[in-house]
Amino acid sequence: MDFDGVRTFIAVADTGQFQEAASRLSLTQQAVSKRIAALEASLGARLFVRTPRGVQLTIDGQVFLPHARSLLEAAERAADSVRPGRRRLRVDVVRPNLGSARILRDFHSAHPEIEIDVVTHLFDAKTALAAVRAGTIDATFRAITRPAQQLTDGVVATRVLDDAVELLTSPTHRLAAATSLTPAELAKHKVWMPFIVPGTEWAAYYDELAARFGLTIDTLGPDFGIDALLEVIAGSSSLATLVGEHIRLVWPAEYNLRRIPIRNPMLVYPHSLVWRSDNAHPALTKLRAYLDARKDRYRHPKAWSPPWTGR
């Protein structure tokens, strides 16, 4: 159905005059007449009769009017669902407890008027970047491990968060009393990380980290999730794992786990914001500006990160 014709029909019904409807729609009276005639022809029904004072709805016109209004309202809702500035900003944060989710929460606190759909079901960078290209999400927070291959077809990225790596241990672990550790000190102890999945961006990061500093990272699983991991770490004097500084972890008080920063050098996991360069969503522009303005808070430019990460 021709929405312009329906819109014109409603304007004529509301004003009772073709000339007033034409003025409201910024059309000529002839254009209004043609639209109404075309709509009546498509419906096979007469919608108006002329009167000395203008036009009046026929019985068919009266029946059609509420449906016409509903039709236009539905069309507007459909357009708003995809129109930049009207629909929600869709952002992938990988998982809701990661540092990327934390800084998105910071952004929302600063801009509560912006509606956001937080996406957490996209497994790896390949899937997330495909969603960015397809337009099913507006942006994603990811480690970009192969920029020459991944940042193509108008997809761009900027590094926005350096998540400092920490060692997580039980209170009985031999490193538990340390206030900080160097990578050289860490290299003397095995690190358990059953959640590393080959082929993912975090696997590429930890492979590079282990090779650079001689770390022994045990990825034997199975991975039963973060709660099971914390329980095992809490009950062991030999197992420890690596986590990001900004990751939100909650455990029972009796676990009494330790989070030990790594320094000299600081090790960081690099999160980049990735989006399409032609994405005109105004909230995305605000998010980029917000992150750029907080470089001093979110970035550690002197810390170690793999050579494939942009500075």
PDB file of C-alpha atoms in Angstrom:
ATOM      1  CA  MET A   1       0.000   0.000   0.000  1.00  0.00           C
ATOM      2  CA  ASP A   2       1.163   3.529  -0.814  1.00  0.00           C
ATOM      3  CA  PHE A   3       2.004   5.181   2.518  1.00  0.00           C
ATOM      4  CA  ASP A   4       2.022   8.630   0.924  1.00  0.00           C
ATOM      5  CA  GLY A   5      -1.548   8.030  -0.181  1.00  0.00           C
ATOM      6  CA  VAL A   6      -2.555   6.872   3.315  1.00  0.00           C
ATOM      7  CA  ARG A   7      -0.838   9.908   4.877  1.00  0.00           C
ATOM      8  CA  THR A   8      -2.677  12.188   2.452  1.00  0.00           C
ATOM      9  CA  PHE A   9      -5.996  10.493   3.200  1.00  0.00           C
ATOM     10  CA  ILE A  10      -5.544  11.146   6.935  1.00  0.00           C
ATOM     11  CA  ALA A  11      -4.631  14.786   6.319  1.00  0.00           C
ATOM     12  CA  VAL A  12      -7.777  15.321   4.190  1.00  0.00           C
ATOM     13  CA  ALA A  13      -9.934  13.510   6.763  1.00  0.00           C
ATOM     14  CA  ASP A  14      -8.536  15.675   9.576  1.00  0.00           C
ATOM     15  CA  THR A  15      -8.889  19.010   7.758  1.00  0.00           C
ATOM     16  CA  GLY A  16     -11.981  18.352   5.656  1.00  0.00           C
ATOM     17  CA  GLN A  17     -10.354  20.324   2.835  1.00  0.00           C
ATOM     18  CA  PHE A  18      -8.095  19.258  -0.015  1.00  0.00           C
ATOM     19  CA  GLN A  19      -6.482  22.695  -0.013  1.00  0.00           C
ATOM     20  CA  GLU A  20      -5.708  22.634   3.738  1.00  0.00           C
ATOM     21  CA  ALA A  21      -4.370  19.094   3.473  1.00  0.00           C
ATOM     22  CA  ALA A  22      -2.161  20.198   0.591  1.00  0.00           C
ATOM     23  CA  SER A  23      -0.806  23.058   2.706  1.00  0.00           C
ATOM     24  CA  ARG A  24      -0.111  20.728   5.632  1.00  0.00           C
ATOM     25  CA  LEU A  25       1.745  18.275   3.386  1.00  0.00           C
ATOM     26  CA  SER A  26       3.522  20.975   1.318  1.00  0.00           C
ATOM     27  CA  LEU A  27       1.832  19.707  -1.857  1.00  0.00           C
ATOM     28  CA  THR A  28      -0.352  21.190  -4.534  1.00  0.00           C
ATOM     29  CA  GLN A  29      -4.090  20.599  -4.365  1.00  0.00           C
ATOM     30  CA  GLN A  30      -3.824  18.693  -7.641  1.00  0.00           C
ATOM     31  CA  ALA A  31      -1.230  16.336  -6.120  1.00  0.00           C
ATOM     32  CA  VAL A  32      -3.519  15.665  -3.160  1.00  0.00           C
ATOM     33  CA  SER A  33      -6.418  14.887  -5.480  1.00  0.00           C
ATOM     34  CA  LYS A  34      -4.293  12.477  -7.495  1.00  0.00           C
ATOM     35  CA  ARG A  35      -3.091  10.663  -4.361  1.00  0.00           C
ATOM     36  CA  ILE A  36      -6.645  10.248  -3.053  1.00  0.00           C
ATOM     37  CA  ALA A  37      -7.872   9.027  -6.438  1.00  0.00           C
ATOM     38  CA  ALA A  38      -5.036   6.486  -6.620  1.00  0.00           C
ATOM     39  CA  LEU A  39      -5.747   5.256  -3.082  1.00  0.00           C
ATOM     40  CA  GLU A  40      -9.466   4.875  -3.802  1.00  0.00           C
ATOM     41  CA  ALA A  41      -8.651   2.961  -6.965  1.00  0.00           C
ATOM     42  CA  SER A  42      -6.313   0.581  -5.126  1.00  0.00           C
ATOM     43  CA  LEU A  43      -8.923  -0.036  -2.407  1.00  0.00           C
ATOM     44  CA  GLY A  44     -11.877  -0.243  -4.766  1.00  0.00           C
ATOM     45  CA  ALA A  45     -13.839   2.081  -2.520  1.00  0.00           C
ATOM     46  CA  ARG A  46     -14.807   5.750  -2.444  1.00  0.00           C
ATOM     47  CA  LEU A  47     -13.428   7.472   0.652  1.00  0.00           C
ATOM     48  CA  PHE A  48     -14.777  11.036   0.335  1.00  0.00           C
ATOM     49  CA  VAL A  49     -17.792  12.894  -1.020  1.00  0.00           C
ATOM     50  CA  ARG A  50     -17.667  16.578  -1.851  1.00  0.00           C
ATOM     51  CA  THR A  51     -19.796  19.036   0.132  1.00  0.00           C
ATOM     52  CA  PRO A  52     -20.300  22.798  -0.188  1.00  0.00           C
ATOM     53  CA  ARG A  53     -17.705  23.280   2.567  1.00  0.00           C
ATOM     54  CA  GLY A  54     -15.116  20.752   1.367  1.00  0.00           C
ATOM     55  CA  VAL A  55     -15.156  16.973   1.661  1.00  0.00           C
ATOM     56  CA  GLN A  56     -16.712  14.444   3.996  1.00  0.00           C
ATOM     57  CA  LEU A  57     -15.812  10.830   4.733  1.00  0.00           C
ATOM     58  CA  THR A  58     -18.009   8.167   3.220  1.00  0.00           C
ATOM     59  CA  ILE A  59     -19.017   5.174   5.315  1.00  0.00           C
ATOM     60  CA  ASP A  60     -16.071   3.274   3.796  1.00  0.00           C
ATOM     61  CA  GLY A  61     -13.803   6.217   4.603  1.00  0.00           C
ATOM     62  CA  GLN A  62     -14.970   6.224   8.219  1.00  0.00           C
ATOM     63  CA  VAL A  63     -14.266   2.493   8.495  1.00  0.00           C
ATOM     64  CA  PHE A  64     -10.841   2.867   6.874  1.00  0.00           C
ATOM     65  CA  LEU A  65      -9.670   5.882   8.947  1.00  0.00           C
ATOM     66  CA  PRO A  66      -8.691   4.114  12.231  1.00  0.00           C
ATOM     67  CA  HIS A  67      -6.912   1.394  10.260  1.00  0.00           C
ATOM     68  CA  ALA A  68      -5.069   4.023   8.245  1.00  0.00           C
ATOM     69  CA  ARG A  69      -3.872   5.706  11.433  1.00  0.00           C
ATOM     70  CA  SER A  70      -2.698   2.367  12.847  1.00  0.00           C
ATOM     71  CA  LEU A  71      -0.951   1.587   9.565  1.00  0.00           C
ATOM     72  CA  LEU A  72       1.040   4.832   9.633  1.00  0.00           C
ATOM     73  CA  GLU A  73       1.923   4.411  13.324  1.00  0.00           C
ATOM     74  CA  ALA A  74       3.228   0.902  12.631  1.00  0.00           C
ATOM     75  CA  ALA A  75       5.259   2.190   9.690  1.00  0.00           C
ATOM     76  CA  GLU A  76       6.794   4.912  11.864  1.00  0.00           C
ATOM     77  CA  ARG A  77       7.674   2.397  14.567  1.00  0.00           C
ATOM     78  CA  ALA A  78       9.304   0.162  11.964  1.00  0.00           C
ATOM     79  CA  ALA A  79      11.360   3.064  10.584  1.00  0.00           C
ATOM     80  CA  ASP A  80      12.357   4.203  14.072  1.00  0.00           C
ATOM     81  CA  SER A  81      13.611   0.710  14.876  1.00  0.00           C
ATOM     82  CA  VAL A  82      16.463   1.138  12.389  1.00  0.00           C
ATOM     83  CA  ARG A  83      16.796   4.911  12.086  1.00  0.00           C
ATOM     84  CA  PRO A  84      20.034   6.271  13.639  1.00  0.00           C
ATOM     85  CA  GLY A  85      19.193   8.411  16.613  1.00  0.00           C
ATOM     86  CA  ARG A  86      15.874   6.656  17.197  1.00  0.00           C
ATOM     87  CA  ARG A  87      16.876   3.051  17.734  1.00  0.00           C
ATOM     88  CA  ARG A  88      19.057   1.793  20.552  1.00  0.00           C
ATOM     89  CA  LEU A  89      22.828   1.648  20.167  1.00  0.00           C
ATOM     90  CA  ARG A  90      23.838  -2.038  19.873  1.00  0.00           C
ATOM     91  CA  VAL A  91      27.266  -2.773  21.373  1.00  0.00           C
ATOM     92  CA  ASP A  92      29.007  -6.127  21.883  1.00  0.00           C
ATOM     93  CA  VAL A  93      31.033  -6.375  25.124  1.00  0.00           C
ATOM     94  CA  VAL A  94      31.943 -10.111  24.833  1.00  0.00           C
ATOM     95  CA  ARG A  95      30.787 -10.925  28.380  1.00  0.00           C
ATOM     96  CA  PRO A  96      28.949  -8.784  30.969  1.00  0.00           C
ATOM     97  CA  ASN A  97      31.679  -9.084  33.629  1.00  0.00           C
ATOM     98  CA  LEU A  98      34.600  -7.928  31.461  1.00  0.00           C
ATOM     99  CA  GLY A  99      36.307  -4.554  31.411  1.00  0.00           C
ATOM    100  CA  SER A 100      34.590  -3.653  28.160  1.00  0.00           C
ATOM    101  CA  ALA A 101      31.201  -3.942  29.869  1.00  0.00           C
ATOM    102  CA  ARG A 102      32.492  -1.840  32.749  1.00  0.00           C
ATOM    103  CA  ILE A 103      33.488   1.109  30.574  1.00  0.00           C
ATOM    104  CA  LEU A 104      30.200   0.855  28.657  1.00  0.00           C
ATOM    105  CA  ARG A 105      28.433   1.136  32.028  1.00  0.00           C
ATOM    106  CA  ASP A 106      30.564   4.194  32.771  1.00  0.00           C
ATOM    107  CA  PHE A 107      29.457   5.701  29.475  1.00  0.00           C
ATOM    108  CA  HIS A 108      25.794   4.986  30.196  1.00  0.00           C
ATOM    109  CA  SER A 109      26.128   6.579  33.634  1.00  0.00           C
ATOM    110  CA  ALA A 110      27.494   9.705  31.952  1.00  0.00           C
ATOM    111  CA  HIS A 111      24.768   9.608  29.263  1.00  0.00           C
ATOM    112  CA  PRO A 112      21.682   7.972  30.813  1.00  0.00           C
ATOM    113  CA  GLU A 113      19.515   9.401  28.045  1.00  0.00           C
ATOM    114  CA  ILE A 114      21.150   7.055  25.504  1.00  0.00           C
ATOM    115  CA  GLU A 115      19.444   3.683  25.155  1.00  0.00           C
ATOM    116  CA  ILE A 116      21.837   0.764  24.688  1.00  0.00           C
ATOM    117  CA  ASP A 117      21.372  -2.871  23.748  1.00  0.00           C
ATOM    118  CA  VAL A 118      24.258  -4.752  25.379  1.00  0.00           C
ATOM    119  CA  VAL A 119      25.253  -7.760  23.256  1.00  0.00           C
ATOM    120  CA  THR A 120      27.016 -10.719  24.907  1.00  0.00           C
ATOM    121  CA  HIS A 121      26.272 -13.712  22.650  1.00  0.00           C
ATOM    122  CA  LEU A 122      28.981 -13.219  19.992  1.00  0.00           C
ATOM    123  CA  PHE A 123      31.737 -15.715  20.748  1.00  0.00           C
ATOM    124  CA  ASP A 124      34.893 -14.520  19.014  1.00  0.00           C
ATOM    125  CA  ALA A 125      36.273 -11.590  17.020  1.00  0.00           C
ATOM    126  CA  LYS A 126      35.460 -13.193  13.665  1.00  0.00           C
ATOM    127  CA  THR A 127      31.788 -13.474  14.566  1.00  0.00           C
ATOM    128  CA  ALA A 128      31.665  -9.995  16.088  1.00  0.00           C
ATOM    129  CA  LEU A 129      33.364  -8.323  13.115  1.00  0.00           C
ATOM    130  CA  ALA A 130      30.955 -10.068  10.743  1.00  0.00           C
ATOM    131  CA  ALA A 131      28.089  -8.617  12.781  1.00  0.00           C
ATOM    132  CA  VAL A 132      29.626  -5.137  12.529  1.00  0.00           C
ATOM    133  CA  ARG A 133      29.952  -5.493   8.744  1.00  0.00           C
ATOM    134  CA  ALA A 134      26.365  -6.744   8.441  1.00  0.00           C
ATOM    135  CA  GLY A 135      25.061  -3.892  10.605  1.00  0.00           C
ATOM    136  CA  THR A 136      23.430  -6.178  13.183  1.00  0.00           C
ATOM    137  CA  ILE A 137      25.535  -4.433  15.842  1.00  0.00           C
ATOM    138  CA  ASP A 138      26.955  -0.916  15.848  1.00  0.00           C
ATOM    139  CA  ALA A 139      30.241  -1.666  17.599  1.00  0.00           C
ATOM    140  CA  THR A 140      32.222  -4.314  19.436  1.00  0.00           C
ATOM    141  CA  PHE A 141      35.036  -4.292  21.983  1.00  0.00           C
ATOM    142  CA  ARG A 142      37.677  -6.757  20.794  1.00  0.00           C
ATOM    143  CA  ALA A 143      41.391  -7.443  20.640  1.00  0.00           C
ATOM    144  CA  ILE A 144      42.382  -7.014  16.996  1.00  0.00           C
ATOM    145  CA  THR A 145      45.076  -9.619  16.335  1.00  0.00           C
ATOM    146  CA  ARG A 146      45.296  -9.360  12.520  1.00  0.00           C
ATOM    147  CA  PRO A 147      44.458  -5.763  11.630  1.00  0.00           C
ATOM    148  CA  ALA A 148      45.383  -6.041   7.945  1.00  0.00           C
ATOM    149  CA  GLN A 149      42.883  -8.875   7.471  1.00  0.00           C
ATOM    150  CA  GLN A 150      40.232  -7.880  10.010  1.00  0.00           C
ATOM    151  CA  LEU A 151      39.907  -4.137   9.388  1.00  0.00           C
ATOM    152  CA  THR A 152      38.571  -4.204   5.832  1.00  0.00           C
ATOM    153  CA  ASP A 153      35.375  -3.215   4.014  1.00  0.00           C
ATOM    154  CA  GLY A 154      35.008   0.015   5.958  1.00  0.00           C
ATOM    155  CA  VAL A 155      35.554  -1.540   9.401  1.00  0.00           C
ATOM    156  CA  VAL A 156      37.796   0.606  11.615  1.00  0.00           C
ATOM    157  CA  ALA A 157      39.118   0.320  15.151  1.00  0.00           C
ATOM    158  CA  THR A 158      40.731   2.376  17.858  1.00  0.00           C
ATOM    159  CA  ARG A 159      42.336   1.066  21.020  1.00  0.00           C
ATOM    160  CA  VAL A 160      40.318   2.226  24.020  1.00  0.00           C
ATOM    161  CA  LEU A 161      41.093   0.051  27.068  1.00  0.00           C
ATOM    162  CA  ASP A 162      44.290  -1.531  28.370  1.00  0.00           C
ATOM    163  CA  ASP A 163      43.174  -4.056  30.957  1.00  0.00           C
ATOM    164  CA  ALA A 164      46.119  -4.709  33.291  1.00  0.00           C
ATOM    165  CA  VAL A 165      46.734  -8.418  33.884  1.00  0.00           C
ATOM    166  CA  GLU A 166      46.672  -9.717  37.470  1.00  0.00           C
ATOM    167  CA  LEU A 167      47.435 -13.082  39.059  1.00  0.00           C
ATOM    168  CA  LEU A 168      44.525 -14.595  40.977  1.00  0.00           C
ATOM    169  CA  THR A 169      45.500 -16.999  43.775  1.00  0.00           C
ATOM    170  CA  SER A 170      44.259 -18.597  46.956  1.00  0.00           C
ATOM    171  CA  PRO A 171      45.639 -17.314  50.298  1.00  0.00           C
ATOM    172  CA  THR A 172      47.745 -20.493  50.583  1.00  0.00           C
ATOM    173  CA  HIS A 173      49.500 -20.136  47.234  1.00  0.00           C
ATOM    174  CA  ARG A 174      53.259 -19.515  47.496  1.00  0.00           C
ATOM    175  CA  LEU A 175      52.830 -16.138  45.718  1.00  0.00           C
ATOM    176  CA  ALA A 176      49.842 -15.003  47.745  1.00  0.00           C
ATOM    177  CA  ALA A 177      51.841 -12.658  49.985  1.00  0.00           C
ATOM    178  CA  ALA A 178      53.340 -10.700  47.083  1.00  0.00           C
ATOM    179  CA  THR A 179      52.163  -7.122  46.608  1.00  0.00           C
ATOM    180  CA  SER A 180      53.174  -7.290  42.936  1.00  0.00           C
ATOM    181  CA  LEU A 181      55.024  -9.640  40.600  1.00  0.00           C
ATOM    182  CA  THR A 182      57.277  -9.252  37.591  1.00  0.00           C
ATOM    183  CA  PRO A 183      56.776 -11.438  34.515  1.00  0.00           C
ATOM    184  CA  ALA A 184      60.136 -13.063  35.302  1.00  0.00           C
ATOM    185  CA  GLU A 185      58.890 -14.070  38.765  1.00  0.00           C
ATOM    186  CA  LEU A 186      55.643 -15.336  37.277  1.00  0.00           C
ATOM    187  CA  ALA A 187      57.537 -17.474  34.759  1.00  0.00           C
ATOM    188  CA  LYS A 188      58.675 -19.741  37.583  1.00  0.00           C
ATOM    189  CA  HIS A 189      55.099 -20.851  38.281  1.00  0.00           C
ATOM    190  CA  LYS A 190      52.465 -22.559  36.153  1.00  0.00           C
ATOM    191  CA  VAL A 191      49.336 -20.575  35.303  1.00  0.00           C
ATOM    192  CA  TRP A 192      46.049 -22.452  34.826  1.00  0.00           C
ATOM    193  CA  MET A 193      43.664 -21.051  32.189  1.00  0.00           C
ATOM    194  CA  PRO A 194      41.152 -23.708  31.026  1.00  0.00           C
ATOM    195  CA  PHE A 195      38.952 -21.058  29.389  1.00  0.00           C
ATOM    196  CA  ILE A 196      41.421 -20.396  26.551  1.00  0.00           C
ATOM    197  CA  VAL A 197      39.917 -21.596  23.277  1.00  0.00           C
ATOM    198  CA  PRO A 198      42.270 -22.108  20.305  1.00  0.00           C
ATOM    199  CA  GLY A 199      41.683 -19.661  17.470  1.00  0.00           C
ATOM    200  CA  THR A 200      40.179 -16.916  19.612  1.00  0.00           C
ATOM    201  CA  GLU A 201      41.679 -13.487  20.113  1.00  0.00           C
ATOM    202  CA  TRP A 202      42.384 -14.195  23.794  1.00  0.00           C
ATOM    203  CA  ALA A 203      44.226 -17.388  22.815  1.00  0.00           C
ATOM    204  CA  ALA A 204      46.391 -15.325  20.434  1.00  0.00           C
ATOM    205  CA  TYR A 205      47.112 -12.836  23.222  1.00  0.00           C
ATOM    206  CA  TYR A 206      48.150 -15.411  25.806  1.00  0.00           C
ATOM    207  CA  ASP A 207      50.212 -17.347  23.253  1.00  0.00           C
ATOM    208  CA  GLU A 208      52.148 -14.151  22.574  1.00  0.00           C
ATOM    209  CA  LEU A 209      52.453 -13.398  26.290  1.00  0.00           C
ATOM    210  CA  ALA A 210      53.777 -16.874  27.098  1.00  0.00           C
ATOM    211  CA  ALA A 211      56.296 -16.770  24.257  1.00  0.00           C
ATOM    212  CA  ARG A 212      57.574 -13.306  25.175  1.00  0.00           C
ATOM    213  CA  PHE A 213      58.071 -13.907  28.908  1.00  0.00           C
ATOM    214  CA  GLY A 214      58.551 -17.663  29.101  1.00  0.00           C
ATOM    215  CA  LEU A 215      55.309 -18.341  30.962  1.00  0.00           C
ATOM    216  CA  THR A 216      53.865 -21.813  31.320  1.00  0.00           C
ATOM    217  CA  ILE A 217      50.130 -21.640  30.682  1.00  0.00           C
ATOM    218  CA  ASP A 218      48.112 -24.814  31.232  1.00  0.00           C
ATOM    219  CA  THR A 219      44.883 -24.793  29.219  1.00  0.00           C
ATOM    220  CA  LEU A 220      43.696 -28.285  30.164  1.00  0.00           C
ATOM    221  CA  GLY A 221      40.019 -28.278  31.028  1.00  0.00           C
ATOM    222  CA  PRO A 222      37.214 -28.799  30.907  1.00  0.00           C
ATOM    223  CA  ASP A 223      35.998 -25.242  31.419  1.00  0.00           C
ATOM    224  CA  PHE A 224      33.017 -25.330  33.792  1.00  0.00           C
ATOM    225  CA  GLY A 225      32.712 -21.544  33.967  1.00  0.00           C
ATOM    226  CA  ILE A 226      34.016 -18.794  36.186  1.00  0.00           C
ATOM    227  CA  ASP A 227      32.351 -19.952  39.418  1.00  0.00           C
ATOM    228  CA  ALA A 228      33.914 -23.414  39.143  1.00  0.00           C
ATOM    229  CA  LEU A 229      37.294 -21.855  38.300  1.00  0.00           C
ATOM    230  CA  LEU A 230      37.193 -19.646  41.403  1.00  0.00           C
ATOM    231  CA  GLU A 231      36.245 -22.613  43.572  1.00  0.00           C
ATOM    232  CA  VAL A 232      39.191 -24.664  42.328  1.00  0.00           C
ATOM    233  CA  ILE A 233      41.644 -21.770  42.712  1.00  0.00           C
ATOM    234  CA  ALA A 234      40.397 -21.102  46.251  1.00  0.00           C
ATOM    235  CA  GLY A 235      41.039 -24.701  47.276  1.00  0.00           C
ATOM    236  CA  SER A 236      44.518 -25.009  45.767  1.00  0.00           C
ATOM    237  CA  SER A 237      47.965 -23.974  46.997  1.00  0.00           C
ATOM    238  CA  SER A 238      49.522 -24.510  43.570  1.00  0.00           C
ATOM    239  CA  LEU A 239      46.996 -23.344  40.985  1.00  0.00           C
ATOM    240  CA  ALA A 240      46.662 -19.704  39.948  1.00  0.00           C
ATOM    241  CA  THR A 241      45.139 -17.954  36.949  1.00  0.00           C
ATOM    242  CA  LEU A 242      45.373 -14.632  35.132  1.00  0.00           C
ATOM    243  CA  VAL A 243      42.514 -12.122  35.050  1.00  0.00           C
ATOM    244  CA  GLY A 244      42.046  -8.559  33.889  1.00  0.00           C
ATOM    245  CA  GLU A 245      42.102  -5.704  36.373  1.00  0.00           C
ATOM    246  CA  HIS A 246      38.650  -4.538  35.274  1.00  0.00           C
ATOM    247  CA  ILE A 247      36.931  -7.917  35.279  1.00  0.00           C
ATOM    248  CA  ARG A 248      34.183  -8.123  37.880  1.00  0.00           C
ATOM    249  CA  LEU A 249      34.578 -11.241  40.019  1.00  0.00           C
ATOM    250  CA  VAL A 250      32.419 -12.176  42.993  1.00  0.00           C
ATOM    251  CA  TRP A 251      33.247 -15.068  45.314  1.00  0.00           C
ATOM    252  CA  PRO A 252      32.257 -16.271  48.810  1.00  0.00           C
ATOM    253  CA  ALA A 253      34.104 -14.500  51.624  1.00  0.00           C
ATOM    254  CA  GLU A 254      35.722 -17.728  52.765  1.00  0.00           C
ATOM    255  CA  TYR A 255      37.626 -18.009  49.479  1.00  0.00           C
ATOM    256  CA  ASN A 256      39.730 -14.987  50.462  1.00  0.00           C
ATOM    257  CA  LEU A 257      41.313 -14.868  47.012  1.00  0.00           C
ATOM    258  CA  ARG A 258      44.227 -12.556  46.158  1.00  0.00           C
ATOM    259  CA  ARG A 259      44.536 -10.357  43.076  1.00  0.00           C
ATOM    260  CA  ILE A 260      48.209  -9.539  42.513  1.00  0.00           C
ATOM    261  CA  PRO A 261      49.220  -6.917  39.916  1.00  0.00           C
ATOM    262  CA  ILE A 262      52.056  -7.621  37.484  1.00  0.00           C
ATOM    263  CA  ARG A 263      54.614  -4.861  36.971  1.00  0.00           C
ATOM    264  CA  ASN A 264      58.002  -4.158  35.360  1.00  0.00           C
ATOM    265  CA  PRO A 265      56.590  -4.294  32.831  1.00  0.00           C
ATOM    266  CA  MET A 266      52.861  -4.008  33.331  1.00  0.00           C
ATOM    267  CA  LEU A 267      51.045  -6.473  31.091  1.00  0.00           C
ATOM    268  CA  VAL A 268      47.789  -5.331  29.499  1.00  0.00           C
ATOM    269  CA  TYR A 269      45.076  -6.947  27.420  1.00  0.00           C
ATOM    270  CA  PRO A 270      44.205  -4.479  24.633  1.00  0.00           C
ATOM    271  CA  HIS A 271      40.539  -3.809  23.925  1.00  0.00           C
ATOM    272  CA  SER A 272      39.710  -1.875  20.765  1.00  0.00           C
ATOM    273  CA  LEU A 273      36.372  -0.361  19.837  1.00  0.00           C
ATOM    274  CA  VAL A 274      35.468  -1.573  16.339  1.00  0.00           C
ATOM    275  CA  TRP A 275      32.765  -0.051  14.117  1.00  0.00           C
ATOM    276  CA  ARG A 276      31.881   0.709  10.508  1.00  0.00           C
ATOM    277  CA  SER A 277      33.185   4.054   9.293  1.00  0.00           C
ATOM    278  CA  ASP A 278      29.848   4.815   7.606  1.00  0.00           C
ATOM    279  CA  ASN A 279      27.777   4.195  10.754  1.00  0.00           C
ATOM    280  CA  ALA A 280      26.028   7.517  11.430  1.00  0.00           C
ATOM    281  CA  HIS A 281      24.375   6.624  14.741  1.00  0.00           C
ATOM    282  CA  PRO A 282      24.808   9.762  16.897  1.00  0.00           C
ATOM    283  CA  ALA A 283      25.182   7.703  20.075  1.00  0.00           C
ATOM    284  CA  LEU A 284      28.159   5.890  18.533  1.00  0.00           C
ATOM    285  CA  THR A 285      29.800   9.262  17.915  1.00  0.00           C
ATOM    286  CA  LYS A 286      29.221  10.152  21.577  1.00  0.00           C
ATOM    287  CA  LEU A 287      30.654   6.820  22.731  1.00  0.00           C
ATOM    288  CA  ARG A 288      33.803   7.319  20.661  1.00  0.00           C
ATOM    289  CA  ALA A 289      34.237  10.859  21.971  1.00  0.00           C
ATOM    290  CA  TYR A 290      33.691   9.664  25.560  1.00  0.00           C
ATOM    291  CA  LEU A 291      36.364   6.981  25.270  1.00  0.00           C
ATOM    292  CA  ASP A 292      38.806   9.320  23.530  1.00  0.00           C
ATOM    293  CA  ALA A 293      38.403  11.878  26.318  1.00  0.00           C
ATOM    294  CA  ARG A 294      39.302   9.255  28.922  1.00  0.00           C
ATOM    295  CA  LYS A 295      42.526   7.935  27.437  1.00  0.00           C
ATOM    296  CA  ASP A 296      44.434   8.812  30.594  1.00  0.00           C
ATOM    297  CA  ARG A 297      42.043   6.696  32.648  1.00  0.00           C
ATOM    298  CA  TYR A 298      41.673   3.685  30.360  1.00  0.00           C
ATOM    299  CA  ARG A 299      45.014   3.456  28.542  1.00  0.00           C
ATOM    300  CA  HIS A 300      48.543   2.425  29.645  1.00  0.00           C
ATOM    301  CA  PRO A 301      50.698   3.300  26.618  1.00  0.00           C
ATOM    302  CA  LYS A 302      53.970   2.237  28.298  1.00  0.00           C
ATOM    303  CA  ALA A 303      52.699  -1.217  29.249  1.00  0.00           C
ATOM    304  CA  TRP A 304      53.507  -4.383  27.311  1.00  0.00           C
ATOM    305  CA  SER A 305      51.065  -5.709  24.750  1.00  0.00           C
ATOM    306  CA  PRO A 306      51.635  -7.922  21.697  1.00  0.00           C
ATOM    307  CA  PRO A 307      53.255  -6.286  18.669  1.00  0.00           C
ATOM    308  CA  TRP A 308      50.104  -6.729  16.568  1.00  0.00           C
ATOM    309  CA  THR A 309      48.092  -4.366  18.758  1.00  0.00           C
ATOM    310  CA  GLY A 310      47.808  -0.746  17.683  1.00  0.00           C
ATOM    311  CA  ARG A 311      48.939   1.941  20.063  1.00  0.00           C
TER     312      ARG A 311
END
